[in-house]
Coordinates of N, CA and C and ligand atoms in Angstrom, one line a residue:
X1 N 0.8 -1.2 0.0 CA 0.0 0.0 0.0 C 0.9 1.2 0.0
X2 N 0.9 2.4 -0.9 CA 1.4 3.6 -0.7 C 0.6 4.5 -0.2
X3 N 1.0 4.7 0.9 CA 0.6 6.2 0.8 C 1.0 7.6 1.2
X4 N -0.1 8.2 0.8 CA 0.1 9.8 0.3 C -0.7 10.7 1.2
X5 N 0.4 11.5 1.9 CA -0.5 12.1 3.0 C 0.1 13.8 2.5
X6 N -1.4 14.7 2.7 CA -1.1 15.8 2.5 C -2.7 16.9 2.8
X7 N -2.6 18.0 2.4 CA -4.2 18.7 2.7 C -5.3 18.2 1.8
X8 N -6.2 18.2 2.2 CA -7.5 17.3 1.4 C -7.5 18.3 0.1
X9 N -7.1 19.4 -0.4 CA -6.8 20.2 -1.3 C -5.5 19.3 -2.1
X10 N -4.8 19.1 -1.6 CA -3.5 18.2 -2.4 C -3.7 17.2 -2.9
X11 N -4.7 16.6 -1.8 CA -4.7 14.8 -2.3 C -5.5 15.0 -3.1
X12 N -6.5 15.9 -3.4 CA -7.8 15.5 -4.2 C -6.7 15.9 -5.9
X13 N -5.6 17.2 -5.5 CA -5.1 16.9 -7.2 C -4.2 15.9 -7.4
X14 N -3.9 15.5 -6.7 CA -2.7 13.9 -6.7 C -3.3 13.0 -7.2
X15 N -4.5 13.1 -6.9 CA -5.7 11.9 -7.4 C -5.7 12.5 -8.4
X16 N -6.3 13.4 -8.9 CA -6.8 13.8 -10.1 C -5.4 13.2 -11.6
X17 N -4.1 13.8 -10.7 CA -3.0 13.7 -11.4 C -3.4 12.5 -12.2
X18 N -3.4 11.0 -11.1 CA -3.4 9.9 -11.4 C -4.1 9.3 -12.6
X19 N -5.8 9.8 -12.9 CA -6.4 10.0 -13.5 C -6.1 10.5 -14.9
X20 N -5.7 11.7 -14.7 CA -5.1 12.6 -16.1 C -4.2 11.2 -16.9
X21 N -3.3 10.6 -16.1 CA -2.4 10.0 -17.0 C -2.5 8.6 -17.6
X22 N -3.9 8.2 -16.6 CA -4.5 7.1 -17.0 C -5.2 7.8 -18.3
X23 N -6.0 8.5 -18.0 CA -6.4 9.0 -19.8 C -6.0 9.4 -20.8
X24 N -4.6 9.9 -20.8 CA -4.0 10.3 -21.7 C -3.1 9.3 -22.0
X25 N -3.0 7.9 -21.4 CA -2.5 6.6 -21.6 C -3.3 5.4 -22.2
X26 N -4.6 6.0 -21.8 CA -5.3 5.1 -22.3 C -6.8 5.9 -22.2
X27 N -7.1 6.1 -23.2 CA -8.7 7.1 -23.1 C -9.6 6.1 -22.5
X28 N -9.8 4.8 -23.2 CA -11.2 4.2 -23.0 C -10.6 3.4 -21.5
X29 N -10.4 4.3 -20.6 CA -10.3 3.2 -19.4 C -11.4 3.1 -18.9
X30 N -11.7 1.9 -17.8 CA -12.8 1.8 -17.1 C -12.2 2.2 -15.4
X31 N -13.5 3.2 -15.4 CA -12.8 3.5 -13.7 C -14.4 3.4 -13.1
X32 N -14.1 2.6 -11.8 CA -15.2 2.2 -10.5 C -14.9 3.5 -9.9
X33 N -15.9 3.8 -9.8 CA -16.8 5.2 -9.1 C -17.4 5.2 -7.6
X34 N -16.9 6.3 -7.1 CA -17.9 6.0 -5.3 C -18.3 7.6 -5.2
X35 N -19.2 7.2 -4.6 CA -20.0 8.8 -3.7 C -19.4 8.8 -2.4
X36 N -20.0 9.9 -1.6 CA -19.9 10.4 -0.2 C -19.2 11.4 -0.7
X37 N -19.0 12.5 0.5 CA -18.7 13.4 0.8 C -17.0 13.8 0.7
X38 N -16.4 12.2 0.4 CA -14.6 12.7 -0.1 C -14.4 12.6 -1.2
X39 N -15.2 11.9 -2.0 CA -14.7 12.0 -3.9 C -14.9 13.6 -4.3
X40 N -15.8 14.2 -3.8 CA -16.1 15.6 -4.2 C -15.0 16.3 -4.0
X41 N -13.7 17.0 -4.2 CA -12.6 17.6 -4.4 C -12.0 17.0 -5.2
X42 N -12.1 15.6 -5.8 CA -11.9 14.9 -6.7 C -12.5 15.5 -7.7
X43 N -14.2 14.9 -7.8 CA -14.3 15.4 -8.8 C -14.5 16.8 -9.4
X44 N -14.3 17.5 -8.1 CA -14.4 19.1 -8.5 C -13.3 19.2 -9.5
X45 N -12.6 18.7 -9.1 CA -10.8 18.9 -9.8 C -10.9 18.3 -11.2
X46 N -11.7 17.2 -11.6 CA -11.8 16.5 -12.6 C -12.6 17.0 -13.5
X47 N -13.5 17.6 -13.0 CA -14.5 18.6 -14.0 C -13.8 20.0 -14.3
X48 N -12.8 20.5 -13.3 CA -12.2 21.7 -13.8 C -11.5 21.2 -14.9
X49 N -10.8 20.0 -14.7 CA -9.5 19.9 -16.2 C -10.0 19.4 -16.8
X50 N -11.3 18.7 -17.0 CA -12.1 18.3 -18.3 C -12.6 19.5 -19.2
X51 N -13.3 20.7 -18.3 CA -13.4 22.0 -19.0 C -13.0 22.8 -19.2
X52 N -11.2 22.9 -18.8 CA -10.3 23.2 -19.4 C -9.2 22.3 -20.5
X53 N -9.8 21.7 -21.3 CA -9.4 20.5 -21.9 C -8.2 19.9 -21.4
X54 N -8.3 19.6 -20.4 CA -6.7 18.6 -20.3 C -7.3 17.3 -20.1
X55 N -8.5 16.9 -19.6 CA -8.6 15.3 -19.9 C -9.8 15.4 -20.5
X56 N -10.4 14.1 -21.2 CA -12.0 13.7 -21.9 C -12.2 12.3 -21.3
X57 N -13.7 12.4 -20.8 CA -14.2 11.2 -20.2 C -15.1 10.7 -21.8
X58 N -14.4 11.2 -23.1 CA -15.3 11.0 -24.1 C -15.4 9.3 -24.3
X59 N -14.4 8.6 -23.6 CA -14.4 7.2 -23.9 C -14.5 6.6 -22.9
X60 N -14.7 7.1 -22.1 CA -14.5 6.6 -21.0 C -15.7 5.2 -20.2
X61 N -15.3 4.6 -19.4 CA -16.7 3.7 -19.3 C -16.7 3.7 -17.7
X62 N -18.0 3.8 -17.2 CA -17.7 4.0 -15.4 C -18.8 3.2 -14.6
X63 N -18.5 2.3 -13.7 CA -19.0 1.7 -13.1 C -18.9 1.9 -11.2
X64 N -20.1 2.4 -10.4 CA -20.3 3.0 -9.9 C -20.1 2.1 -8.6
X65 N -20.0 1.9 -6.9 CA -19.9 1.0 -5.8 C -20.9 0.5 -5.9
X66 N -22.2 1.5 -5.7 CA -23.2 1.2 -5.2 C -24.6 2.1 -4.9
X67 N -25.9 1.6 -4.7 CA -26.7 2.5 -4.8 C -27.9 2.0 -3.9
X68 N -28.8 2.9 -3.1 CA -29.2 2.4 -2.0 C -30.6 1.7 -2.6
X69 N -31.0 0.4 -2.0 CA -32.1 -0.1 -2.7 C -33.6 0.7 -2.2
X70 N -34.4 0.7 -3.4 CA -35.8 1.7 -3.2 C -35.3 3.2 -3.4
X71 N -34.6 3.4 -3.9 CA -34.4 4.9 -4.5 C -33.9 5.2 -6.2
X72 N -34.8 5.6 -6.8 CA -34.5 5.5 -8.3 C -33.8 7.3 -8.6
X73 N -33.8 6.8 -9.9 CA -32.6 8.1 -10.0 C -32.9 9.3 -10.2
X74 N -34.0 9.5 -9.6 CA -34.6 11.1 -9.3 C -34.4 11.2 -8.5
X75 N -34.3 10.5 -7.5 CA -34.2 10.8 -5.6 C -32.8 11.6 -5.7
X76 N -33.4 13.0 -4.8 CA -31.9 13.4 -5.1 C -31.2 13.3 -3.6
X77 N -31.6 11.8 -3.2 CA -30.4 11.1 -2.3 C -30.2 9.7 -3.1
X78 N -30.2 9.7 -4.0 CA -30.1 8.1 -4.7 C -28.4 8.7 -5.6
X79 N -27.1 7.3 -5.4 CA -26.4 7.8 -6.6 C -26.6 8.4 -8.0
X80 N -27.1 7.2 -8.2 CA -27.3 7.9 -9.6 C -27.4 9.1 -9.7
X81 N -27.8 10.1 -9.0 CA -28.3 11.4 -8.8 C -26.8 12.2 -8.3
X82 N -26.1 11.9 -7.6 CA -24.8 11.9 -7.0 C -24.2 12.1 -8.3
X83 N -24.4 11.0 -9.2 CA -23.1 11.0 -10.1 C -23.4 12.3 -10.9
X84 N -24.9 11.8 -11.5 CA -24.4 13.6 -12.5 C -24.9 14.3 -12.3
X85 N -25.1 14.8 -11.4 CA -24.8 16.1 -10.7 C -23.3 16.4 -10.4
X86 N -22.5 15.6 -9.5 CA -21.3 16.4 -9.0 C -20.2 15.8 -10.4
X87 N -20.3 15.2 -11.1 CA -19.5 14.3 -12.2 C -20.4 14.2 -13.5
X88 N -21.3 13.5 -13.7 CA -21.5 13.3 -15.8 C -21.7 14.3 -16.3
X89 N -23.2 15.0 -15.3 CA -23.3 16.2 -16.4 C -22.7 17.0 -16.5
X90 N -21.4 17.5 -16.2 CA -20.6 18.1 -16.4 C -19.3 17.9 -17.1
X91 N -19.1 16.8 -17.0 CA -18.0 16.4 -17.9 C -18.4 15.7 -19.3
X92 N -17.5 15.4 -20.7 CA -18.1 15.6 -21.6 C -18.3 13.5 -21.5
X93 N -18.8 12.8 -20.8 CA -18.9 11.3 -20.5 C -20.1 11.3 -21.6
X94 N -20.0 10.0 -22.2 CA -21.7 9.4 -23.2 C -22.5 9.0 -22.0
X95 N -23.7 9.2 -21.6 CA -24.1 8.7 -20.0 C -24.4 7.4 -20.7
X96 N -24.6 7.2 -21.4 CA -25.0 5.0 -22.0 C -23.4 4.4 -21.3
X97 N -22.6 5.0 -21.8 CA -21.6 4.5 -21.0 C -21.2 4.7 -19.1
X98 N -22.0 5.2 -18.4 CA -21.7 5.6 -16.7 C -22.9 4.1 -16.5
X99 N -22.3 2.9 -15.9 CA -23.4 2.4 -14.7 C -23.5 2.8 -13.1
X100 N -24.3 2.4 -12.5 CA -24.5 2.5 -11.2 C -25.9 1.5 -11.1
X101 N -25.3 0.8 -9.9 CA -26.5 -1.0 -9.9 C -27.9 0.1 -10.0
X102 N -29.1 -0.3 -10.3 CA -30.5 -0.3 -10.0 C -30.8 -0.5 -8.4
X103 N -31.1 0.6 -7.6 CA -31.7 0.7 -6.5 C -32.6 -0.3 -6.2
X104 N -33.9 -0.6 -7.6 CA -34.8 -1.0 -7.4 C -34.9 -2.4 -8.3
X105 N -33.7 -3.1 -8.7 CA -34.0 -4.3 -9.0 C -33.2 -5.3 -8.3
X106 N -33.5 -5.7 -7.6 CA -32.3 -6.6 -5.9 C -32.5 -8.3 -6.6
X107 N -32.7 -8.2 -7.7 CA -33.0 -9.9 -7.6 C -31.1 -10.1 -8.3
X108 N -30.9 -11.5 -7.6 CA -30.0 -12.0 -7.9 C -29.2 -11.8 -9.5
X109 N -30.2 -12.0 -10.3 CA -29.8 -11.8 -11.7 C -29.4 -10.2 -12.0
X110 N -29.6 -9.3 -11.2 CA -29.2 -8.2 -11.7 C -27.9 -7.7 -11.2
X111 N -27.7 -8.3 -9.7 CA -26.6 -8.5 -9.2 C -25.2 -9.1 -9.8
X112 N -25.6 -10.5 -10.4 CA -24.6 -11.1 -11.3 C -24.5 -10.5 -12.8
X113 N -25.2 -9.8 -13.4 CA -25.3 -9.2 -14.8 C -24.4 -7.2 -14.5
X114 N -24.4 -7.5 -13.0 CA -23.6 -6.0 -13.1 C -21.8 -6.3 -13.1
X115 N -21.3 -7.9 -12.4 CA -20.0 -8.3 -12.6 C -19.9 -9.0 -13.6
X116 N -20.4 -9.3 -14.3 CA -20.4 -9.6 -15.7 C -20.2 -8.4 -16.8
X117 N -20.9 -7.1 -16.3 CA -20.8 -6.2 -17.3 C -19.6 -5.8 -17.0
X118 N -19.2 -5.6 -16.2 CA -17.3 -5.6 -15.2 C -16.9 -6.2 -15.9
X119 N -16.6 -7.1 -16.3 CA -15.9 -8.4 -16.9 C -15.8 -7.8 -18.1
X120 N -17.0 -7.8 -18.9 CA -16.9 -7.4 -20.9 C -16.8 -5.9 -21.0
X121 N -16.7 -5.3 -19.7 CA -16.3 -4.4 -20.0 C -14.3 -4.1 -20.4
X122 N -14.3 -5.1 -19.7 CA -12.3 -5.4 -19.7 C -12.1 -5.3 -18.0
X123 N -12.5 -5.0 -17.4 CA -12.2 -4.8 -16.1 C -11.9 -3.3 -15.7
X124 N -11.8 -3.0 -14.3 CA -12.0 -2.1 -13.8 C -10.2 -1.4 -13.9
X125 N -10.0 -0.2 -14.6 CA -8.6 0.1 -14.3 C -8.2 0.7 -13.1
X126 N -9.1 1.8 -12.8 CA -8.7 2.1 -11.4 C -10.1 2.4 -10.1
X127 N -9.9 1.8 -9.2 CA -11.1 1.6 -8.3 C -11.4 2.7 -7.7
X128 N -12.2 3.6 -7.4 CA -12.1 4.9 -6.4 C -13.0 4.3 -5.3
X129 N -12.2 4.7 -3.8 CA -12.9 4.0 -2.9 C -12.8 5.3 -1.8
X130 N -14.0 5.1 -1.1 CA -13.9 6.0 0.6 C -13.9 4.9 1.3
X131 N -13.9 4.9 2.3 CA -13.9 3.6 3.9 C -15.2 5.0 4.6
X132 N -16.0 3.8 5.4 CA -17.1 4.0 6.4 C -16.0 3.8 7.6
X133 N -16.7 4.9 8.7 CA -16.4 4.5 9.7 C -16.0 3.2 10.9
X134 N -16.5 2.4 10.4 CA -16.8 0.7 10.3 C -15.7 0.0 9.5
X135 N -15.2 0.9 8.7 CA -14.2 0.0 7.7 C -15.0 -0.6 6.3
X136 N -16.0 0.1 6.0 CA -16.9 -0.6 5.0 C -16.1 -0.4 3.5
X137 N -16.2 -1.0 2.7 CA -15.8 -0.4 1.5 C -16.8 -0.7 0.5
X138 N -17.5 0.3 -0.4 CA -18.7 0.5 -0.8 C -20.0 0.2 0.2
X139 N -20.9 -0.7 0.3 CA -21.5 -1.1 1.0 C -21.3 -2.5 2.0
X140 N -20.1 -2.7 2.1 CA -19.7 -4.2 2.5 C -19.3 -3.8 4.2
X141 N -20.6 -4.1 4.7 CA -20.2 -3.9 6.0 C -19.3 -5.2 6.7
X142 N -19.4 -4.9 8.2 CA -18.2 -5.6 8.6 C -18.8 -6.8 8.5
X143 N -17.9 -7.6 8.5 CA -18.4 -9.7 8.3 C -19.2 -10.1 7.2
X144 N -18.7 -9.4 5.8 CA -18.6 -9.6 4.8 C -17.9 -10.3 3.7
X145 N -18.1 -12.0 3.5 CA -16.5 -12.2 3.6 C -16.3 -11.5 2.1
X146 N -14.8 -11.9 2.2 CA -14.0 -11.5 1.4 C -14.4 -11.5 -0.1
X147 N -15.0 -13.0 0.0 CA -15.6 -13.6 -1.5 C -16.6 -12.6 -2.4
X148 N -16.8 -12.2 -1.9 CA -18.5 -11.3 -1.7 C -18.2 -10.5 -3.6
X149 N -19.5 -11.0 -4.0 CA -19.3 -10.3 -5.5 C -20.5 -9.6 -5.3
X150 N -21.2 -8.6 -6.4 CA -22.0 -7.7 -6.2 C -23.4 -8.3 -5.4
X151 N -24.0 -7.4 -4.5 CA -25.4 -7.8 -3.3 C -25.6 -7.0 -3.4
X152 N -26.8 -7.7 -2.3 CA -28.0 -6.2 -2.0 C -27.4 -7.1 -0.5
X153 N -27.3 -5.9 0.5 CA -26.9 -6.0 2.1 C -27.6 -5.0 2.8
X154 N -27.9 -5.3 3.9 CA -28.6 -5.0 4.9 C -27.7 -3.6 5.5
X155 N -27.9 -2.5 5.7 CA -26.8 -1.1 5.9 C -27.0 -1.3 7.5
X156 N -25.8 -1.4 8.6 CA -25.1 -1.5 9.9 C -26.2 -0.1 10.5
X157 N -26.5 -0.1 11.6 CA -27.0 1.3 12.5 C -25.6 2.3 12.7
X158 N -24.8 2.2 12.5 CA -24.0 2.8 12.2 C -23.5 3.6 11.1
X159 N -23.8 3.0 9.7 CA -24.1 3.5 8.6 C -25.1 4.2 8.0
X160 N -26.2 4.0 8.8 CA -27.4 4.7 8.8 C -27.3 5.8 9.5
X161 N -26.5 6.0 10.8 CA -26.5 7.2 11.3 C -25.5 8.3 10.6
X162 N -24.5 7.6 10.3 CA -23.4 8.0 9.2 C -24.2 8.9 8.2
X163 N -24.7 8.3 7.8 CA -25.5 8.6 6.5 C -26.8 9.8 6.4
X164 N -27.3 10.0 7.5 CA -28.4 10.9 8.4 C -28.4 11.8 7.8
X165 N -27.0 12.5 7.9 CA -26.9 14.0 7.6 C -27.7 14.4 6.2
X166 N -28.0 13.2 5.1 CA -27.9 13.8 3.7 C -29.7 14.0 3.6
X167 N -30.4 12.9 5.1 CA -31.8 12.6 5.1 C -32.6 14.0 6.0
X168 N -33.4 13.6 5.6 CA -34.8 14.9 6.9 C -34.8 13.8 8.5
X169 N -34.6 12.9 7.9 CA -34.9 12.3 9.5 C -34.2 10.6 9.1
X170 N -33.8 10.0 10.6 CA -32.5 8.7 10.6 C -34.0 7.7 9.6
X171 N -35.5 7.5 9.5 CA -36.3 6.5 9.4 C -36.6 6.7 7.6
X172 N -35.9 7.8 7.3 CA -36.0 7.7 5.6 C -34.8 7.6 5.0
X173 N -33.8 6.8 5.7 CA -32.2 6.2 4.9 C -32.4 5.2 5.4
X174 N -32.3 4.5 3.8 CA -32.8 3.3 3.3 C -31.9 2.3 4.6
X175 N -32.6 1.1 4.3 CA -32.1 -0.1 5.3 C -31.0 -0.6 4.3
X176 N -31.1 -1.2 3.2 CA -30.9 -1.5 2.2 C -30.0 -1.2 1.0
X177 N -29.0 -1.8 0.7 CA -28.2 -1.1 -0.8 C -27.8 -2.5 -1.7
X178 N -27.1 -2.0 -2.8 CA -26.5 -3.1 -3.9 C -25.2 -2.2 -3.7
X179 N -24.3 -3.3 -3.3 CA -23.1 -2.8 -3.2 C -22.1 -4.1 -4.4
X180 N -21.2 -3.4 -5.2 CA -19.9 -4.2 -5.7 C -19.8 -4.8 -4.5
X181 N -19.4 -6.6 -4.4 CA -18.8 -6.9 -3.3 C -17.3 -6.7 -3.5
X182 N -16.6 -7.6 -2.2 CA -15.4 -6.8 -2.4 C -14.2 -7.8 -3.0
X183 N -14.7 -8.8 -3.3 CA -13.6 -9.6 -4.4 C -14.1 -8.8 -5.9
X184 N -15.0 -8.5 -6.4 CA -15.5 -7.5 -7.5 C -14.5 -6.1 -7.4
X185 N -14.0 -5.5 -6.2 CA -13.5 -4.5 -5.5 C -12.1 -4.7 -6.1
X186 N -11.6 -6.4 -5.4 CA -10.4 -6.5 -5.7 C -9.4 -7.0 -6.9
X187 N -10.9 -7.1 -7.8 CA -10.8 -7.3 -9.0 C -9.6 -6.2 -10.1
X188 N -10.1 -5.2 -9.1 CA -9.3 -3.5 -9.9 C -8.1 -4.1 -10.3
X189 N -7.2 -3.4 -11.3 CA -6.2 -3.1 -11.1 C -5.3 -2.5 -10.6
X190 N -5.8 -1.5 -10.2 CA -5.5 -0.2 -9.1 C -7.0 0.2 -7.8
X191 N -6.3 0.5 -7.0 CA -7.2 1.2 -6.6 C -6.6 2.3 -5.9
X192 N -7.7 3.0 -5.6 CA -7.7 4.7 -5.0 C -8.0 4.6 -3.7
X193 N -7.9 5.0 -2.6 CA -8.8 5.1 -1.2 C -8.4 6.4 -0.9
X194 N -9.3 7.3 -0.8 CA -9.0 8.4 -0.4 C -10.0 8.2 1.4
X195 N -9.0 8.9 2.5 CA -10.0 9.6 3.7 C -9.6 10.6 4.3
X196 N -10.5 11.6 4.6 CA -10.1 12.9 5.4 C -10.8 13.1 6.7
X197 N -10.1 13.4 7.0 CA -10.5 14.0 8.7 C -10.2 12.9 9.6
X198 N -10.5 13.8 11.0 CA -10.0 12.7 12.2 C -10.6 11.8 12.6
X199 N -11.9 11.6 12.0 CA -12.6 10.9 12.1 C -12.7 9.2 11.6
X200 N -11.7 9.5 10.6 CA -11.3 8.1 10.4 C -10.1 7.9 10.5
X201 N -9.5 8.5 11.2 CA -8.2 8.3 11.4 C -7.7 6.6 11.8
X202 N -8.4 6.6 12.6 CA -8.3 5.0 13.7 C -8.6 3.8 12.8
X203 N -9.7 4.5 11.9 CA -10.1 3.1 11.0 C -9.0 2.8 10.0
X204 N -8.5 4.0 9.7 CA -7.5 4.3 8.7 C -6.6 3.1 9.2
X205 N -6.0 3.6 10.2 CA -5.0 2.9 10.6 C -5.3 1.1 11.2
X206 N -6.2 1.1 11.4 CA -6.6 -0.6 11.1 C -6.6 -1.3 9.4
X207 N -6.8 -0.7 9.1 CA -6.5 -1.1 7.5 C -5.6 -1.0 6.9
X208 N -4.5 -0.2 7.2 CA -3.7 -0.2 7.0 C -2.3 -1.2 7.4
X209 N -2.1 -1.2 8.8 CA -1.7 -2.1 9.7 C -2.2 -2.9 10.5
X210 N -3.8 -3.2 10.7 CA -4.2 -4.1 11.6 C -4.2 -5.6 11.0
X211 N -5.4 -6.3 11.6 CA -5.5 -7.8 10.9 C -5.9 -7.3 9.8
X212 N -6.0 -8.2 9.1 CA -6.3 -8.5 7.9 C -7.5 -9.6 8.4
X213 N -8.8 -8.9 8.2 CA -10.0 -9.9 9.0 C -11.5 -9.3 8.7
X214 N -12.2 -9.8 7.9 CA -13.9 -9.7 7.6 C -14.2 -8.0 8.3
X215 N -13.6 -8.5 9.6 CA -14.7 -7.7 10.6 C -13.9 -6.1 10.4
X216 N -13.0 -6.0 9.8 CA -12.2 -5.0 9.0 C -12.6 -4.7 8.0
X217 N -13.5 -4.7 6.7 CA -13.7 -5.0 5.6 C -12.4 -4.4 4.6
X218 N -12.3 -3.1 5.3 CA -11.4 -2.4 4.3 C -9.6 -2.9 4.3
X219 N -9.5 -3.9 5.1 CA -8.5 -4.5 5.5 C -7.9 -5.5 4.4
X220 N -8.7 -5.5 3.7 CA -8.5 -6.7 2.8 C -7.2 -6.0 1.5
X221 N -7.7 -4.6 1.8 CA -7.0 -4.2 0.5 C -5.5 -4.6 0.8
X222 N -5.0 -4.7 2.0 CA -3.6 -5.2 2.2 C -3.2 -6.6 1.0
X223 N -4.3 -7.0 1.2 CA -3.8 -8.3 -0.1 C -3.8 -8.2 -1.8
X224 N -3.9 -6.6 -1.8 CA -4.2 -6.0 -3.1 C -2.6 -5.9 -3.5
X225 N -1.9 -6.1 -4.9 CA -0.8 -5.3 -4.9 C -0.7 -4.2 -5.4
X226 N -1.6 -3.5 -6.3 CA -1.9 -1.7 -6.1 C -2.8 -1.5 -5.7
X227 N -2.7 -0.7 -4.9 CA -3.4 0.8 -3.6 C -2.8 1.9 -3.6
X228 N -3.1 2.5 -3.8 CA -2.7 4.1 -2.5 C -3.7 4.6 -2.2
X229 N -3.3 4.7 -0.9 CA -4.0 5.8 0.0 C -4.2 7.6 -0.2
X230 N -4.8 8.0 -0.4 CA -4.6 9.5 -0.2 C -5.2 9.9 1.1
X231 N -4.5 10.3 2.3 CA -5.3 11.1 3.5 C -4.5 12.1 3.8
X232 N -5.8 13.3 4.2 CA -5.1 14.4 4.9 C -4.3 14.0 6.9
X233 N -3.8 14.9 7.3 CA -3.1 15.0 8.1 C -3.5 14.4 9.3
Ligands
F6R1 C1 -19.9 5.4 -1.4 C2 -19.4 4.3 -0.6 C3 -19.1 4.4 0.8 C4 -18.4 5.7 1.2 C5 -18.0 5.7 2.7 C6 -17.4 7.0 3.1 O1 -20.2 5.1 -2.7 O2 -19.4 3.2 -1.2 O3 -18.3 3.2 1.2 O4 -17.2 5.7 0.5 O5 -19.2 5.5 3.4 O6 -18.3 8.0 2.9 P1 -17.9 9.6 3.1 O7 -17.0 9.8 2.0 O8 -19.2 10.3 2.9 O9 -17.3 9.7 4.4

């Protein structure tokens, strides 16, 4: 695991960097996409050099963690709604090309037809990931094993409280999501983890150095051989 520690202002263009050279190395990459509240200096950054031409998401193909089940893409708490707003519609992306799972179709077959689209798509080149306070990565809460390819999972009371801030009240965030599992996760060739603040400091540092164990989820990435971390101070 590398990582890269600096102001959430640096890491977000360090990241960006990373990105720039994967596109200008290869336009049609596929990059796995996450929401919350730390990709956003990312993609702020990403939409600035797209509309200053330094990169094109014109070929680009994007496959999303996850999306909460019972929210379709007008909910403007559902990803889908996340992505283009803070990301597609602003950058010059084909949206036929951006997935993000269906909130509202949880049956097994749609779950397996979203790692399969992973697959023909060529695979994922670089993963963008946040960690939950829990250690979650996408929706994979703790004691999820390892194997885990894309679900629909039951969201921890601690992710739900986590998650509060974006709702009117804790009883209207969803119970429910379709999350990439995390062998789908470690599928990447690269991945990204970005986290800021003190708030995950401690988690940080169990995944980084602790076991390597389920009840970690984000711990697993130790068995990845590309990572970097980006966190501030
Ligand atoms: C989002 C996702 C989650 C978040 C994590 C951190 O697509 O899969 O795992 O990355 O909950 O969220 P923030 O960035 O809001 O602290």
């Amino acid at each position: 695991m590398k990582l890269i520690i600096d102001t959430a202002e640096k890491v977000a263009a360090l990241a960006a960097d990373r990105y720039t050279a994967l596109l200008d190395q290869k336009p049609d990459a596929v990059l796995g996409l996450a929401t919350g509240s730390t990709p956003l200096g990312l993609y702020a950054e990403l939409v600035r050099r797209c509309k200053a031409g330094q990169i094109s998401f014109g070929r680009v193909t994007t496959f999303n963690l996850d999306e909460y089940v019972g929210l379709d893409a007008a909910h403007d708490q559902s990803y889908r709604y996340f992505m283009n707003t803070n990301l597609f519609d602003q950058v010059d992306i084909r949206k036929d090309a951006t997935h993000v799972p269906s909130g509202l179709d949880t049956s097994a077959a749609a779950a397996s037809a979203y790692d399969e689209a992973i697959k023909a798509a060529g695979g994922i080149d670089i993963q963008l990931l946040g960690i939950g306070n829990n250690g979650h990565l996408g929706f994979n809460e703790p004691g999820t094993p390892f194997g885990s390819t894309t679900l629909v999972v039951e969201l921890t009371d601690s992710t739900r409280q986590a998650y509060k801030r974006f709702f009117a009240s804790l009883d209207q965030v969803p119970t429910h999501a379709v999350t990439m599992g995390l062998k789908t996760i470690m599928n990447a060739r690269c991945i990204i983890l970005m986290a800021l603040g003190t708030a995950k400091a401690e988690i940080v540092k169990k995944m980084v150095s602790g076991d390597v164990t389920p009840l970690v989820p984000a711990s697993v990435l130790q068995l990845h051989p590309n990572v970097e971390v980006y966190l501030d101070h």
